[in-house]
mmCIF file of C-alpha atoms and ligand atoms in Angstrom:
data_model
loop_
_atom_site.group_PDB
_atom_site.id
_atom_site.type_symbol
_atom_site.label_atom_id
_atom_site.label_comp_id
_atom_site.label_asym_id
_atom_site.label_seq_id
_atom_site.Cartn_x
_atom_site.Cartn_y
_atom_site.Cartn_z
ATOM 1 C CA UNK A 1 46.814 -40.938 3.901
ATOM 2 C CA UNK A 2 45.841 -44.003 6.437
ATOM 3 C CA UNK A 3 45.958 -42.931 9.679
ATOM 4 C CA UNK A 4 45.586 -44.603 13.038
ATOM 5 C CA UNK A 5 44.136 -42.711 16.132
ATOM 6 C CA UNK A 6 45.158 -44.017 19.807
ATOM 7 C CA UNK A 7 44.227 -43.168 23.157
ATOM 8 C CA UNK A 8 42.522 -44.297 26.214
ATOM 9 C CA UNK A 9 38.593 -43.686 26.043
ATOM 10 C CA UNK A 10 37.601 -40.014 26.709
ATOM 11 C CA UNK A 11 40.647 -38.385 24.480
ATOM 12 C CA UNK A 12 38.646 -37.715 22.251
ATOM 13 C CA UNK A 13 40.041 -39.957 19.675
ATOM 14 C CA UNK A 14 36.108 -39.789 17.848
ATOM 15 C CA UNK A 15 35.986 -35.891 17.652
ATOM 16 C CA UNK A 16 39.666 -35.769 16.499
ATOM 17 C CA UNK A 17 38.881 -38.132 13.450
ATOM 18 C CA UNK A 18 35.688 -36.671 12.750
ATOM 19 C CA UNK A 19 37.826 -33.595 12.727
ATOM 20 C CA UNK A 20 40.691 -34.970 9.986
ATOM 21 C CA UNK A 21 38.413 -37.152 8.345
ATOM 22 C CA UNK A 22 36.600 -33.744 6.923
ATOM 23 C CA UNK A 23 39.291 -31.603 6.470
ATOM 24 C CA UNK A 24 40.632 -34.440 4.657
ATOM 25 C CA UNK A 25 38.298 -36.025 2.871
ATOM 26 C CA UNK A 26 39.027 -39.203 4.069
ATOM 27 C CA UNK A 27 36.672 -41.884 5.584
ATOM 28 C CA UNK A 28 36.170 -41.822 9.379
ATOM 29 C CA UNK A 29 36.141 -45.129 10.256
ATOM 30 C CA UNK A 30 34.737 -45.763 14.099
ATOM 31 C CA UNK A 31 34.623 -49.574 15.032
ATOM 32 C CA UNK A 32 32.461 -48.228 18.392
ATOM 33 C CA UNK A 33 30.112 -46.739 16.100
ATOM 34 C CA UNK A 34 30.002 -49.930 13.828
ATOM 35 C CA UNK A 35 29.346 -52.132 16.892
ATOM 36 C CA UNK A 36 26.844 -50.150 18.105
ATOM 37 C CA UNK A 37 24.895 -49.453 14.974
ATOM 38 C CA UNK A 38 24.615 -52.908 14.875
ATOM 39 C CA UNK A 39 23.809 -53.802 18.503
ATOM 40 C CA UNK A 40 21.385 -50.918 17.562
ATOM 41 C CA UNK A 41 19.932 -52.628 14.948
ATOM 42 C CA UNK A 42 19.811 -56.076 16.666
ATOM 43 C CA UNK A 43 21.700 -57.671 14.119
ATOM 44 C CA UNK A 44 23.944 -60.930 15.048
ATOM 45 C CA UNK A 45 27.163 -59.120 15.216
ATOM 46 C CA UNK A 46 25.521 -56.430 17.185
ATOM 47 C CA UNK A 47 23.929 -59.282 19.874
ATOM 48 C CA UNK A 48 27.345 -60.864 20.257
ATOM 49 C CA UNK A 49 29.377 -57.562 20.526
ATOM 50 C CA UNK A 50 26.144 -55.796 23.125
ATOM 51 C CA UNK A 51 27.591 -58.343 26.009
ATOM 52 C CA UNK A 52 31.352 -57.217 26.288
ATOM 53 C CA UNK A 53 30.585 -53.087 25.372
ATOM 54 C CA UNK A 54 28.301 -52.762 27.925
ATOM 55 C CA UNK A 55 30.705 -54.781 30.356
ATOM 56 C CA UNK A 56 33.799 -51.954 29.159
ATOM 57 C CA UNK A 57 35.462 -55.619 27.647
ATOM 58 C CA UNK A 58 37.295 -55.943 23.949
ATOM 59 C CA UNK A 59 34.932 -57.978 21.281
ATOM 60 C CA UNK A 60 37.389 -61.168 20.675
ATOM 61 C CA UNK A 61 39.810 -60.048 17.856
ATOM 62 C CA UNK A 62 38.766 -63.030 15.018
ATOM 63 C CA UNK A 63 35.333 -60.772 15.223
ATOM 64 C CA UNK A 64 37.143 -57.093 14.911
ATOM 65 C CA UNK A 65 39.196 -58.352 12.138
ATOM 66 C CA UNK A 66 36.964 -59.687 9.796
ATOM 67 C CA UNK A 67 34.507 -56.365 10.600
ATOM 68 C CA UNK A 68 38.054 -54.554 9.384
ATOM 69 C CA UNK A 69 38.627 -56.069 6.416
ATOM 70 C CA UNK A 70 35.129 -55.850 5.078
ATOM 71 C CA UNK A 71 35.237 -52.302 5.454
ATOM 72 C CA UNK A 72 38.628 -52.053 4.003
ATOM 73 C CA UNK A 73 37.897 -53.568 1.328
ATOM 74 C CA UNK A 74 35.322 -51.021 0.169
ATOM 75 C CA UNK A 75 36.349 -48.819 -3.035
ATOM 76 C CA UNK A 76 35.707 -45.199 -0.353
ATOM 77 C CA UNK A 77 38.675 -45.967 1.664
ATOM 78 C CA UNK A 78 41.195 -45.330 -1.404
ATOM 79 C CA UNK A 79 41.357 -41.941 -0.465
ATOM 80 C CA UNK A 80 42.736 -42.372 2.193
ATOM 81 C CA UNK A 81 40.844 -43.156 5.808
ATOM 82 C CA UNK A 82 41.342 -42.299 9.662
ATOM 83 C CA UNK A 83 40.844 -45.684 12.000
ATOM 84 C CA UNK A 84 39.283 -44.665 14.986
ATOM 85 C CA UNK A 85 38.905 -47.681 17.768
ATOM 86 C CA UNK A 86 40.817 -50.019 15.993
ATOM 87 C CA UNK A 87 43.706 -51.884 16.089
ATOM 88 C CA UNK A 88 42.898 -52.034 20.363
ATOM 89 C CA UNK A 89 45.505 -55.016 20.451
ATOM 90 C CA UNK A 90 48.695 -55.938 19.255
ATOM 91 C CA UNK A 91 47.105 -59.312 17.281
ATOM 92 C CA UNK A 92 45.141 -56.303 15.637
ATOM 93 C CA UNK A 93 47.564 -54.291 14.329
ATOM 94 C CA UNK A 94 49.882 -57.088 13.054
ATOM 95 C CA UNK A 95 46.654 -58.109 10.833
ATOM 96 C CA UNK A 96 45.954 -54.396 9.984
ATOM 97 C CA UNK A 97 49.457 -54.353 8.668
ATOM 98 C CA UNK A 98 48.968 -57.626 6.755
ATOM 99 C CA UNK A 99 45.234 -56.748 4.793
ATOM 100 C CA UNK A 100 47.149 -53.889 3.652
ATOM 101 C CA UNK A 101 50.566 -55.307 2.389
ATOM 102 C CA UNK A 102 47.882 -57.547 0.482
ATOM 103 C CA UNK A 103 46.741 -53.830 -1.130
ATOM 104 C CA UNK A 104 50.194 -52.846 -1.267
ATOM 105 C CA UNK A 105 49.715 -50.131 1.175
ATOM 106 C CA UNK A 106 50.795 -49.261 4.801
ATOM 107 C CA UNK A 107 49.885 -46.442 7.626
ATOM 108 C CA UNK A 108 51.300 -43.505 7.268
ATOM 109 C CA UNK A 109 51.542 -42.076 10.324
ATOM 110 C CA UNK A 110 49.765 -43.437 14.268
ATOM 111 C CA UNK A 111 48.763 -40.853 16.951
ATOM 112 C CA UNK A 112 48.520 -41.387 20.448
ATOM 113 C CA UNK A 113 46.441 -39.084 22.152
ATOM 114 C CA UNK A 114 47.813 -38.422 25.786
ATOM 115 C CA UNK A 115 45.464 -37.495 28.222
ATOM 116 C CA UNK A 116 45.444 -37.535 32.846
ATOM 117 C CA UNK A 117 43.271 -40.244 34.038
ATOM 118 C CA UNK A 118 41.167 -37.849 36.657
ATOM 119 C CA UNK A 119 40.141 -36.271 32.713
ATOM 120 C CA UNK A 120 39.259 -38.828 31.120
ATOM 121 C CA UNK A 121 37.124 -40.198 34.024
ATOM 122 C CA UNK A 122 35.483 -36.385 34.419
ATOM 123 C CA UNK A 123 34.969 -36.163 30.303
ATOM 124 C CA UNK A 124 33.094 -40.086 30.095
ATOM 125 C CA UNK A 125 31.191 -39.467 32.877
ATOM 126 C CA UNK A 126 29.672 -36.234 31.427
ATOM 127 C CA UNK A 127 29.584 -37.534 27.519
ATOM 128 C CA UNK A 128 26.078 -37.477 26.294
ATOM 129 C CA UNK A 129 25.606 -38.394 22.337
ATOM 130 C CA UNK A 130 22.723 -37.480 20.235
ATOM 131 C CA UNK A 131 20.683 -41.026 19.093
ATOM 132 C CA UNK A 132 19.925 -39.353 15.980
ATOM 133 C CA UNK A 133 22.792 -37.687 14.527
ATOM 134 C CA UNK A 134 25.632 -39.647 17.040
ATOM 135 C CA UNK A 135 27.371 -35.462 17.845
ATOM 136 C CA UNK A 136 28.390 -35.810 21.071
ATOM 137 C CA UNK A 137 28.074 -33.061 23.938
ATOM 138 C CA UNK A 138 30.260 -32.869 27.442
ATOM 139 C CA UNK A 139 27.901 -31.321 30.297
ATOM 140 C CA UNK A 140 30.654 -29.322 31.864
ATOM 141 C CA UNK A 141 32.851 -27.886 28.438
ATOM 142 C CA UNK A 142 30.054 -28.616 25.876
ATOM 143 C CA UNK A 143 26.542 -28.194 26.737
ATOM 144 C CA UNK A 144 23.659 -28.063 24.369
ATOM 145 C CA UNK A 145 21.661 -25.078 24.315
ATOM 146 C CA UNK A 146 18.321 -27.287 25.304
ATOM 147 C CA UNK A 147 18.589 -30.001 28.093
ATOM 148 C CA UNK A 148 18.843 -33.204 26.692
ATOM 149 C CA UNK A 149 18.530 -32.178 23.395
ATOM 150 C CA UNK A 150 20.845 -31.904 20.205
ATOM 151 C CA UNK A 151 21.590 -28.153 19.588
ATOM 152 C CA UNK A 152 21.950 -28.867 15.810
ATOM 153 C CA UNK A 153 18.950 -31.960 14.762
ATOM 154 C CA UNK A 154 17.212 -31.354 18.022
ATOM 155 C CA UNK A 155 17.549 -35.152 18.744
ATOM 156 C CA UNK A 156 17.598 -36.775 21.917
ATOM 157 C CA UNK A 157 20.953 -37.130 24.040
ATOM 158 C CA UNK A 158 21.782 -40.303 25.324
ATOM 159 C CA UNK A 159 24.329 -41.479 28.173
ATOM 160 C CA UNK A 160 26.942 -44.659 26.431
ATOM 161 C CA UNK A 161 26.377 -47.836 28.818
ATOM 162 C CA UNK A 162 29.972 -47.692 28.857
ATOM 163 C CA UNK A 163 30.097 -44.323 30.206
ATOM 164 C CA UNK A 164 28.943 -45.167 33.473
ATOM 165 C CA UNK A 165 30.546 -44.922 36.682
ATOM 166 C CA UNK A 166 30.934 -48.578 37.108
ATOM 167 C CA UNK A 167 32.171 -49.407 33.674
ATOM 168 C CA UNK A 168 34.874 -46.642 33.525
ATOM 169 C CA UNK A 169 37.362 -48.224 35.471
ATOM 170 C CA UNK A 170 37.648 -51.664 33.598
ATOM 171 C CA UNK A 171 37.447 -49.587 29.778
ATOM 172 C CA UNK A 172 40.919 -47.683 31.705
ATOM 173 C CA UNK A 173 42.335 -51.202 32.976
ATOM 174 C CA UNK A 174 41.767 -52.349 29.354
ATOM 175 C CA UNK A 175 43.219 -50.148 27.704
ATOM 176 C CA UNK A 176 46.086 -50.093 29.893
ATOM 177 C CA UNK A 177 46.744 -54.287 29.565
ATOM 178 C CA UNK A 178 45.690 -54.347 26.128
ATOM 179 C CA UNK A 179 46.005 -51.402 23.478
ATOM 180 C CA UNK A 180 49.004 -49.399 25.530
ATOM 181 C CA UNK A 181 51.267 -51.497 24.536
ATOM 182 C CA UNK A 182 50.353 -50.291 20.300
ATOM 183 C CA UNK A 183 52.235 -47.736 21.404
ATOM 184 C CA UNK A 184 55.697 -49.133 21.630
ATOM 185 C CA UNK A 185 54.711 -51.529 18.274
ATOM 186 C CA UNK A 186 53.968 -48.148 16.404
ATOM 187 C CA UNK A 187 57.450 -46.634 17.904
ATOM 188 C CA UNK A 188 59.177 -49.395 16.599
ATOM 189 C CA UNK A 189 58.058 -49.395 13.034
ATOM 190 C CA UNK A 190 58.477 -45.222 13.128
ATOM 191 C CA UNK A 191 54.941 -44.460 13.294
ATOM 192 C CA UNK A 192 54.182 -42.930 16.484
ATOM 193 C CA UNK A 193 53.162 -39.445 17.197
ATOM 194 C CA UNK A 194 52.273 -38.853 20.779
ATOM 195 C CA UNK A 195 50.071 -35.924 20.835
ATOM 196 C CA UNK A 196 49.176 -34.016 23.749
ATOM 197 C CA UNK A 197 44.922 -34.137 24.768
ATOM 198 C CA UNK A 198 44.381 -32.585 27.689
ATOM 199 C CA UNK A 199 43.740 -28.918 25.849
ATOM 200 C CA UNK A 200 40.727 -27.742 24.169
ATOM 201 C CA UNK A 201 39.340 -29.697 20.868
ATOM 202 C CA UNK A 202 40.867 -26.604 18.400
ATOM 203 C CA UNK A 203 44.010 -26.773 19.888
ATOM 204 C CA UNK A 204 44.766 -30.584 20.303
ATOM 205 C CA UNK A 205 43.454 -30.783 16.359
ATOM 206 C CA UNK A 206 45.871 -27.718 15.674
ATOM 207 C CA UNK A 207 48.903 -29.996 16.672
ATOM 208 C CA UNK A 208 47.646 -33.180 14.908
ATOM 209 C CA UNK A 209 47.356 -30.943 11.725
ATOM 210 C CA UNK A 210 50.790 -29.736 12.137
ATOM 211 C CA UNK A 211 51.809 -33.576 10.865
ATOM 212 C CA UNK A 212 49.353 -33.865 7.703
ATOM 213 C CA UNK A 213 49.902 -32.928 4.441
ATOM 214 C CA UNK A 214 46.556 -32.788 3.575
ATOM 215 C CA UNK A 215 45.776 -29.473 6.387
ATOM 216 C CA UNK A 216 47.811 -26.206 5.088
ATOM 217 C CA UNK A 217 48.007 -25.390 9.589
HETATM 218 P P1 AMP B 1 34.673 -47.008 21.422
HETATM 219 O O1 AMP B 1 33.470 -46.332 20.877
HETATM 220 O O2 AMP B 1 35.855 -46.954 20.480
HETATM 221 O O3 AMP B 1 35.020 -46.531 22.811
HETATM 222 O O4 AMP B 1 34.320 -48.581 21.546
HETATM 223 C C1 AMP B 1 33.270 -49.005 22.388
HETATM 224 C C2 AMP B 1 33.413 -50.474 22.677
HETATM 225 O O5 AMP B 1 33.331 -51.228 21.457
HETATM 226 C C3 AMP B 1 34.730 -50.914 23.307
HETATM 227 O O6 AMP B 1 34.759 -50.735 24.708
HETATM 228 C C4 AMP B 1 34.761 -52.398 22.919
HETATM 229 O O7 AMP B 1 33.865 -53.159 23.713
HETATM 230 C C5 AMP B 1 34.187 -52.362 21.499
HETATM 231 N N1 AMP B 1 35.256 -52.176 20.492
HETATM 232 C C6 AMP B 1 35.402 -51.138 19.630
HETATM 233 N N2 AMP B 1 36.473 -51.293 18.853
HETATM 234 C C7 AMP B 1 37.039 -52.464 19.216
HETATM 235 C C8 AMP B 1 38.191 -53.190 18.788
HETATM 236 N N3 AMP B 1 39.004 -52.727 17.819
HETATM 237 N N4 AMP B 1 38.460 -54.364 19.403
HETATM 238 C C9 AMP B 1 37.676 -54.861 20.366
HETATM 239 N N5 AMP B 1 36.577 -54.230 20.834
HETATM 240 C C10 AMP B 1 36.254 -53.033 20.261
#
């Protein structure tokens, strides 16, 4: 199955796809994590892309796309992958939809994960992820068992740039002008399934299995 994951920052878009991705077996496929891997690793995509995450903006699309179909183009995704972060804009998704016709293949099903704004801000602003091992903890509903410290590898937790107070609102008005409107592209094609994120990680990942094939739920 290809699958496309939705939703403002904070619903938890990363934890659901981690989530189908190995109940699956299909690749998880993060464009945050990409960009920051490689801002990480000071590499020229990562310098260019450093600049507009840490200021909550979109990378410009020509950049995204070609990032897309490089990793498309790899022999893993056949079995089937779970876009996380990508398409954020309507240009996006019209030249998702175009790489694939080129494979002869198309999504299979979009979800939009719907979740209250005073969340979201409550869930970034207490998102810590662990450098080594990139699990991420929430302060309030998901502490580790040591301070600042990943309960499983032990690494260090880190606060996103983007997680900050200050950058919080623009990543919201972003989303809002820019990848909100996916939603009424996907309705129009058939592919939307708005799912509801505001309850715990089990239970929102209970309803998105209820609409694969691939999880007997
Ligand atoms: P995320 O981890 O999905 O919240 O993405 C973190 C940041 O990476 C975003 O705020 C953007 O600056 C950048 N980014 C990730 N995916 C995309 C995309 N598809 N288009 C443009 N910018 C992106």
């Amino acid at each position: 199955m290809r699958i496309v994951l939705l939703g403002p920052p904070g619903s938890g878009k990363g934890t659901q796809a981690q989530a189908i991705a190995k109940y699956c077996g299909f690749l998880h496929i993060s464009t945050g994590d990409m960009l920051r891997e490689a801002a990480d690793q000071e590499t020229e995509l990562g310098r260019q892309a450093k600049g507009y995450m840490e200021a909550g903006e979109l990378v410009p699309d020509e950049t995204m796309i070609s990032i897309i179909e490089n990793r498309l183009s790899g022999e893993n995704c056949r079995g089937g992958f779970v876009l996380d972060g990508f398409p954020r804009t309507v240009n996006q998704a019209r030249e998702l939809e175009d790489l694939l016709k080129k494979k002869e293949r198309e999504l299979d099903i979009v979800f939009s994960l719907e979740v209250e704004s005073e969340r979201i801000v409550e869930r970034l602003s207490n998102r810590r992820l662990c450098r080594n091992c990139n699990r991420d903890y929430n302060l309030l509903s998901n502490p580790p068992e040591k301070e600042s410290r990943c309960t499983w590898c032990g690494g260090v937790l880190y606060q996103r740039e983007d997680d900050r107070a200050e950058t919080i609102t623009n990543r919201m008005q972003v989303y809002e002008a820019e990848t909100a409107p996916l939603k009424a592209f996907y309705a129009g094609v058939g592919l939307l399934q708005e799912i509801d994120g505001n309850g715990d990680v089990e239970k929102v990942f209970r309803d998105i299995a209820s609409h694969l094939n691939c999880i007997g739920a």
